[in-house]
Amino acid sequence: AALAQALKALKNAGVTVVVITHKVNLVQNVDKILFLREGIVERFGKRQEVLANLMEKRKAAVAALEPAE
């Protein structure tokens, strides 16, 4: 929580910060996300757009694992 608060304070101060993380809570206040998979850029853009796209992919992957009726 302290790190997330520090990042928010830096953003509010107009400071550019690059964050490398696996923790979704740390990207809640970022402007843009660069998403890498195995070292290759998979997505880059506004936070909301990238997260929405990744959630769609996750839902599709989970649905593919469900047994057919």
PDB file of C-alpha atoms in Angstrom, residues 7-60:
ATOM      1  CA  LEU A   7       3.538   6.189  -6.966  1.00  0.00           C
ATOM      2  CA  LYS A   8       0.293   8.170  -6.799  1.00  0.00           C
ATOM      3  CA  ALA A   9       2.075  11.074  -5.092  1.00  0.00           C
ATOM      4  CA  LEU A  10       4.784  11.082  -7.769  1.00  0.00           C
ATOM      5  CA  LYS A  11       2.170  11.067 -10.534  1.00  0.00           C
ATOM      6  CA  ASN A  12       0.334  13.966  -8.887  1.00  0.00           C
ATOM      7  CA  ALA A  13       3.646  15.847  -8.767  1.00  0.00           C
ATOM      8  CA  GLY A  14       4.064  15.379 -12.526  1.00  0.00           C
ATOM      9  CA  VAL A  15       6.967  12.944 -12.244  1.00  0.00           C
ATOM     10  CA  THR A  16       7.417  10.289 -14.931  1.00  0.00           C
ATOM     11  CA  VAL A  17       7.844   6.858 -13.346  1.00  0.00           C
ATOM     12  CA  VAL A  18       8.486   3.496 -14.989  1.00  0.00           C
ATOM     13  CA  VAL A  19       7.177   0.551 -12.960  1.00  0.00           C
ATOM     14  CA  ILE A  20       7.924  -3.102 -13.640  1.00  0.00           C
ATOM     15  CA  THR A  21       5.491  -5.314 -11.756  1.00  0.00           C
ATOM     16  CA  HIS A  22       3.285  -8.370 -11.699  1.00  0.00           C
ATOM     17  CA  LYS A  23       0.974  -6.709  -9.166  1.00  0.00           C
ATOM     18  CA  VAL A  24      -2.209  -5.277 -10.642  1.00  0.00           C
ATOM     19  CA  ASN A  25      -2.777  -2.944  -7.685  1.00  0.00           C
ATOM     20  CA  LEU A  26       0.377  -1.011  -8.621  1.00  0.00           C
ATOM     21  CA  VAL A  27      -0.965  -0.108 -12.066  1.00  0.00           C
ATOM     22  CA  GLN A  28      -4.252   1.399 -10.890  1.00  0.00           C
ATOM     23  CA  ASN A  29      -2.922   4.965 -11.130  1.00  0.00           C
ATOM     24  CA  VAL A  30      -0.778   4.698 -14.253  1.00  0.00           C
ATOM     25  CA  ASP A  31      -1.544   6.373 -17.561  1.00  0.00           C
ATOM     26  CA  LYS A  32      -0.179   3.694 -19.887  1.00  0.00           C
ATOM     27  CA  ILE A  33       0.751   0.014 -19.724  1.00  0.00           C
ATOM     28  CA  LEU A  34       3.327  -1.878 -21.743  1.00  0.00           C
ATOM     29  CA  PHE A  35       2.480  -5.586 -21.404  1.00  0.00           C
ATOM     30  CA  LEU A  36       5.229  -8.076 -22.247  1.00  0.00           C
ATOM     31  CA  ARG A  37       4.892 -11.813 -22.750  1.00  0.00           C
ATOM     32  CA  GLU A  38       8.171 -13.720 -22.989  1.00  0.00           C
ATOM     33  CA  GLY A  39      10.001 -10.470 -23.746  1.00  0.00           C
ATOM     34  CA  ILE A  40       7.723  -9.486 -26.636  1.00  0.00           C
ATOM     35  CA  VAL A  41       5.379  -6.493 -26.521  1.00  0.00           C
ATOM     36  CA  GLU A  42       1.860  -7.908 -26.514  1.00  0.00           C
ATOM     37  CA  ARG A  43      -0.068  -4.740 -25.672  1.00  0.00           C
ATOM     38  CA  PHE A  44       0.696  -1.061 -25.207  1.00  0.00           C
ATOM     39  CA  GLY A  45      -1.760   1.724 -24.561  1.00  0.00           C
ATOM     40  CA  LYS A  46      -4.012   3.440 -22.078  1.00  0.00           C
ATOM     41  CA  ARG A  47      -4.415   1.540 -18.818  1.00  0.00           C
ATOM     42  CA  GLN A  48      -8.149   0.945 -19.162  1.00  0.00           C
ATOM     43  CA  GLU A  49      -7.856  -0.309 -22.749  1.00  0.00           C
ATOM     44  CA  VAL A  50      -4.981  -2.692 -22.031  1.00  0.00           C
ATOM     45  CA  LEU A  51      -6.577  -4.102 -18.867  1.00  0.00           C
ATOM     46  CA  ALA A  52      -9.948  -4.553 -20.622  1.00  0.00           C
ATOM     47  CA  ASN A  53      -8.250  -6.420 -23.469  1.00  0.00           C
ATOM     48  CA  LEU A  54      -6.340  -8.656 -21.082  1.00  0.00           C
ATOM     49  CA  MET A  55      -9.531  -9.449 -19.138  1.00  0.00           C
ATOM     50  CA  GLU A  56     -11.279 -10.444 -22.382  1.00  0.00           C
ATOM     51  CA  LYS A  57      -8.383 -12.774 -23.216  1.00  0.00           C
ATOM     52  CA  ARG A  58      -8.490 -14.248 -19.713  1.00  0.00           C
ATOM     53  CA  LYS A  59     -12.231 -14.902 -19.935  1.00  0.00           C
ATOM     54  CA  ALA A  60     -11.790 -16.584 -23.325  1.00  0.00           C
TER      55      ALA A  60
END
